[in-house]
XYZ file of C-alpha atoms in Angstrom:
300
model
C 0.000 0.000 0.000
C 2.863 2.343 0.866
C 4.559 1.824 -2.509
C 1.217 2.266 -4.283
C 0.781 5.653 -2.553
C 4.217 6.680 -3.766
C 3.361 5.643 -7.323
C 0.206 7.745 -7.235
C 1.596 10.801 -5.381
C 4.810 11.195 -7.408
C 3.104 11.713 -10.799
C 0.647 14.125 -9.168
C 3.515 16.138 -7.681
C 5.283 16.254 -11.034
C 2.079 17.311 -12.746
C 1.597 20.051 -10.157
C 5.120 21.316 -10.725
C 4.602 21.349 -14.497
C 1.347 23.281 -14.179
C 2.774 25.815 -11.727
C 5.845 26.334 -13.932
C 3.734 27.475 -16.872
C 3.237 31.238 -16.931
C 0.764 33.026 -19.156
C 0.787 36.695 -20.063
C -1.402 39.333 -21.622
C 0.913 40.736 -24.299
C 0.223 44.303 -25.402
C 1.934 45.558 -28.566
C 2.957 49.216 -28.502
C 4.320 50.953 -31.577
C 7.027 53.331 -30.411
C 7.787 56.331 -32.625
C 10.789 58.367 -31.519
C 13.513 60.819 -32.484
C 16.881 59.155 -31.818
C 18.849 62.344 -32.478
C 18.158 65.646 -30.711
C 19.213 67.781 -33.678
C 17.544 65.755 -36.412
C 13.975 65.429 -37.665
C 14.533 61.740 -38.451
C 11.899 59.445 -36.940
C 12.376 55.781 -35.999
C 9.642 53.222 -35.366
C 9.879 49.970 -33.438
C 7.373 47.485 -32.044
C 7.634 47.065 -28.289
C 5.725 44.796 -25.937
C 4.344 44.929 -22.428
C 3.778 41.430 -21.054
C 1.505 41.467 -18.032
C 1.518 38.354 -15.850
C -0.040 37.667 -12.452
C 3.049 38.848 -10.542
C 4.669 41.482 -12.747
C 4.987 43.108 -16.164
C 7.910 43.201 -18.581
C 8.486 45.897 -21.201
C 11.059 45.406 -24.008
C 11.894 45.818 -27.673
C 10.047 43.005 -29.479
C 12.697 42.646 -32.209
C 14.650 39.731 -30.688
C 11.527 37.840 -29.605
C 9.960 38.237 -33.064
C 13.008 36.528 -34.610
C 13.182 33.646 -32.118
C 12.280 30.877 -34.578
C 14.680 32.143 -37.302
C 17.568 32.512 -34.835
C 16.871 29.076 -33.328
C 17.107 27.370 -36.726
C 20.374 29.133 -37.599
C 22.001 28.435 -34.224
C 21.034 24.752 -34.365
C 22.429 24.488 -37.903
C 25.747 25.959 -36.717
C 25.881 23.609 -33.733
C 25.176 20.604 -35.931
C 27.675 21.510 -38.668
C 30.326 22.966 -36.345
C 30.661 25.884 -38.769
C 30.511 29.576 -37.856
C 27.874 31.627 -39.656
C 27.622 35.412 -39.558
C 23.991 35.884 -38.508
C 24.189 39.688 -38.552
C 23.238 39.638 -42.255
C 19.945 37.845 -41.634
C 19.033 39.325 -38.241
C 17.417 42.664 -37.506
C 19.050 44.603 -34.680
C 16.829 45.976 -31.885
C 16.525 49.729 -31.346
C 17.246 49.445 -27.625
C 18.649 46.783 -25.295
C 17.095 47.646 -21.932
C 14.093 46.084 -20.199
C 11.699 47.511 -17.632
C 10.148 45.203 -15.059
C 7.336 46.224 -12.705
C 6.705 43.915 -9.752
C 3.104 43.723 -8.515
C 1.313 44.718 -6.346
C 3.680 47.479 -5.155
C 4.740 48.465 -8.714
C 8.432 48.201 -7.930
C 10.072 49.485 -11.142
C 13.364 47.833 -12.149
C 15.378 49.044 -15.143
C 17.830 46.491 -16.589
C 20.487 46.555 -19.295
C 23.229 44.151 -20.327
C 26.952 44.824 -20.563
C 30.265 42.993 -20.727
C 32.485 42.367 -17.697
C 35.643 40.849 -19.148
C 34.613 37.721 -21.041
C 31.456 37.408 -18.949
C 28.215 39.162 -19.977
C 26.262 40.557 -17.053
C 22.885 42.170 -16.364
C 22.953 45.428 -14.453
C 19.850 47.031 -12.992
C 18.510 49.643 -10.602
C 15.242 50.186 -8.753
C 13.442 53.410 -9.665
C 11.192 54.579 -6.815
C 9.166 56.770 -9.153
C 5.653 57.814 -8.140
C 3.727 59.464 -10.969
C 1.660 62.530 -10.138
C -1.137 62.218 -12.692
C -3.637 64.970 -13.492
C -6.710 63.245 -14.948
C -8.641 65.589 -17.245
C -12.214 65.422 -18.566
C -10.990 65.054 -22.189
C -12.065 61.821 -23.860
C -11.012 60.319 -27.176
C -11.550 57.154 -29.201
C -8.176 55.569 -30.050
C -8.541 52.496 -32.219
C -11.309 50.463 -30.589
C -10.705 51.897 -27.120
C -12.585 54.644 -25.291
C -9.884 56.658 -23.557
C -9.478 59.554 -21.164
C -6.589 62.009 -21.058
C -4.142 62.475 -18.171
C -0.968 64.534 -17.871
C 2.221 64.260 -15.828
C 5.857 65.343 -15.708
C 8.612 62.750 -15.788
C 12.288 62.644 -16.679
C 12.432 66.344 -17.573
C 9.543 66.131 -20.058
C 5.794 66.856 -19.944
C 3.638 63.881 -20.946
C 0.104 63.438 -22.284
C -1.434 60.007 -21.765
C -4.713 58.403 -22.794
C -5.886 55.449 -20.702
C -8.821 53.057 -20.985
C -10.773 51.560 -18.109
C -11.915 48.893 -20.613
C -8.495 47.325 -19.965
C -8.274 46.684 -16.194
C -4.495 47.058 -15.804
C -2.926 50.061 -14.069
C 0.169 49.746 -16.227
C 1.710 51.047 -19.435
C 4.813 51.036 -21.644
C 8.297 51.826 -20.321
C 8.118 52.956 -16.654
C 4.646 54.516 -16.894
C 1.883 53.240 -14.595
C -0.674 54.358 -12.018
C -3.773 55.338 -14.020
C -7.175 53.641 -13.494
C -6.758 51.591 -16.667
C -4.139 50.575 -19.203
C -2.306 53.380 -21.000
C -3.333 53.183 -24.680
C -1.232 56.107 -25.874
C 1.399 58.327 -24.289
C 3.728 60.962 -25.730
C 5.786 63.902 -24.553
C 4.772 67.400 -25.631
C 7.697 67.677 -28.035
C 6.760 64.314 -29.615
C 10.245 62.945 -29.060
C 8.694 59.695 -27.837
C 5.223 58.375 -28.576
C 3.760 54.955 -27.748
C 0.433 53.719 -29.117
C -1.274 50.413 -28.420
C -1.682 48.443 -31.655
C -2.955 45.067 -30.443
C -2.808 42.379 -27.811
C -2.883 38.616 -27.428
C -2.695 35.912 -24.766
C 0.668 34.131 -24.514
C 0.162 30.755 -22.801
C 3.813 29.794 -22.378
C 5.368 33.153 -21.635
C 9.144 33.287 -21.288
C 11.081 36.284 -20.032
C 14.162 35.460 -22.097
C 14.292 35.404 -25.887
C 15.974 32.408 -27.546
C 19.177 34.341 -28.290
C 19.432 35.318 -24.617
C 18.968 31.711 -23.518
C 21.763 30.373 -25.748
C 24.156 33.317 -25.271
C 26.879 33.018 -22.597
C 25.623 34.721 -19.448
C 22.054 34.931 -20.771
C 20.694 33.272 -17.637
C 22.893 35.165 -15.180
C 21.241 36.854 -12.231
C 20.756 40.600 -12.444
C 23.095 42.720 -10.306
C 21.194 45.625 -8.750
C 23.108 48.819 -7.942
C 22.246 52.450 -7.211
C 21.012 54.463 -10.179
C 24.127 56.665 -10.033
C 26.386 53.596 -10.212
C 24.260 52.128 -13.018
C 24.415 55.270 -15.153
C 28.192 55.776 -14.796
C 28.884 52.070 -15.490
C 26.631 51.927 -18.560
C 27.983 55.263 -19.881
C 31.568 53.942 -19.634
C 30.554 50.708 -21.347
C 28.853 52.518 -24.217
C 31.944 54.647 -24.844
C 34.063 51.521 -25.285
C 32.046 48.247 -25.212
C 35.202 46.097 -25.602
C 37.327 47.845 -22.946
C 37.204 44.938 -20.471
C 37.613 42.267 -23.173
C 40.488 43.807 -25.153
C 43.292 42.929 -22.668
C 42.292 39.250 -22.864
C 42.419 39.063 -26.668
C 45.973 37.881 -27.342
C 47.452 38.204 -30.881
C 47.636 34.424 -31.356
C 43.915 34.140 -30.528
C 42.942 37.031 -32.827
C 44.710 35.458 -35.804
C 42.865 32.131 -35.487
C 40.268 31.269 -38.130
C 36.648 30.775 -37.137
C 35.378 27.190 -37.688
C 34.377 26.725 -41.343
C 35.071 30.376 -42.176
C 37.767 32.450 -43.891
C 37.362 35.160 -41.246
C 39.586 35.370 -38.178
C 38.477 35.905 -34.571
C 40.107 39.344 -34.798
C 37.981 40.315 -37.801
C 34.834 39.107 -36.053
C 35.726 41.073 -32.886
C 36.373 44.212 -34.937
C 33.008 43.835 -36.662
C 31.185 43.242 -33.365
C 32.920 46.247 -31.813
C 31.787 48.521 -34.659
C 28.260 47.124 -34.519
C 27.969 47.868 -30.790
C 29.511 51.335 -31.141
C 27.103 52.214 -33.986
C 24.189 50.834 -31.947
C 24.922 53.073 -28.955
C 25.897 56.131 -31.032
C 22.560 55.982 -32.871
C 20.655 57.598 -29.987
C 21.604 60.768 -28.117
C 18.027 61.727 -27.202
C 17.053 59.648 -24.136
C 13.525 59.342 -22.779
C 14.664 60.799 -19.450
C 16.758 63.929 -19.902
C 17.125 64.974 -16.238
C 20.363 63.687 -14.647
C 20.071 61.771 -11.372
C 22.063 64.406 -9.466
C 19.574 67.088 -10.530
C 16.623 64.899 -9.468
C 18.091 64.567 -5.975
C 18.256 68.345 -5.543
C 14.511 68.687 -6.117
């Protein structure tokens, strides 16, 4: 009888673990239109997502996630053949690399970005104790299929106009924005440097916080290191100036001259290409969402 109990209980426990491990999300697609350069009229557009689960929400650039299946096939082909393939030609680069997590029910806002620490990638983050002071107006507007109401606030050195809908019972929104009596459907600053608009939503039954490329990349599953915002901003600023600063001393000449498996390119040529790609990526935007330095915020 004892062994029979074990045979019955064990599968039930495993089933319970499998069920509890599955996380579903309400995924909201926001089209972000923004000006990457302060002194240019050029406009960029990117699809971003806000995944809302029972315990938290996650905001990010959707570019990597959208390419998951393509990247998976190419990575598996490389692993099988043992041949290096330059995927940069077939992959679309994201417009930004950070993520914003909001932990429910207290709406703890955590900003995270990746960087390189020697040969080890790491995730650096800070907690932003922002409390939005919203002014809800009587103005109402139909945006897409949603009945919305206008609210205004100041944040990051900019004045913002937001339209929220009580039809969507989530007090959340894109980026760090939250705290209205419904989901934010549209939000933009008065200068229209940044504008998000909700374009659709769907239920994701097997939601995963990491994209495929993050899961297979070295350090993709590393735990986030949380520091003060001041420390975060100085560390990230230094990294963006020279993304390969901590790696360069480890790249010996004999290593750099080696050929990549199944390729005519050397490790040195690949490193040089990656270095340029990262530098171009970070140089592409000098118009951040938040334009008030941390030191100035503390004085207020």
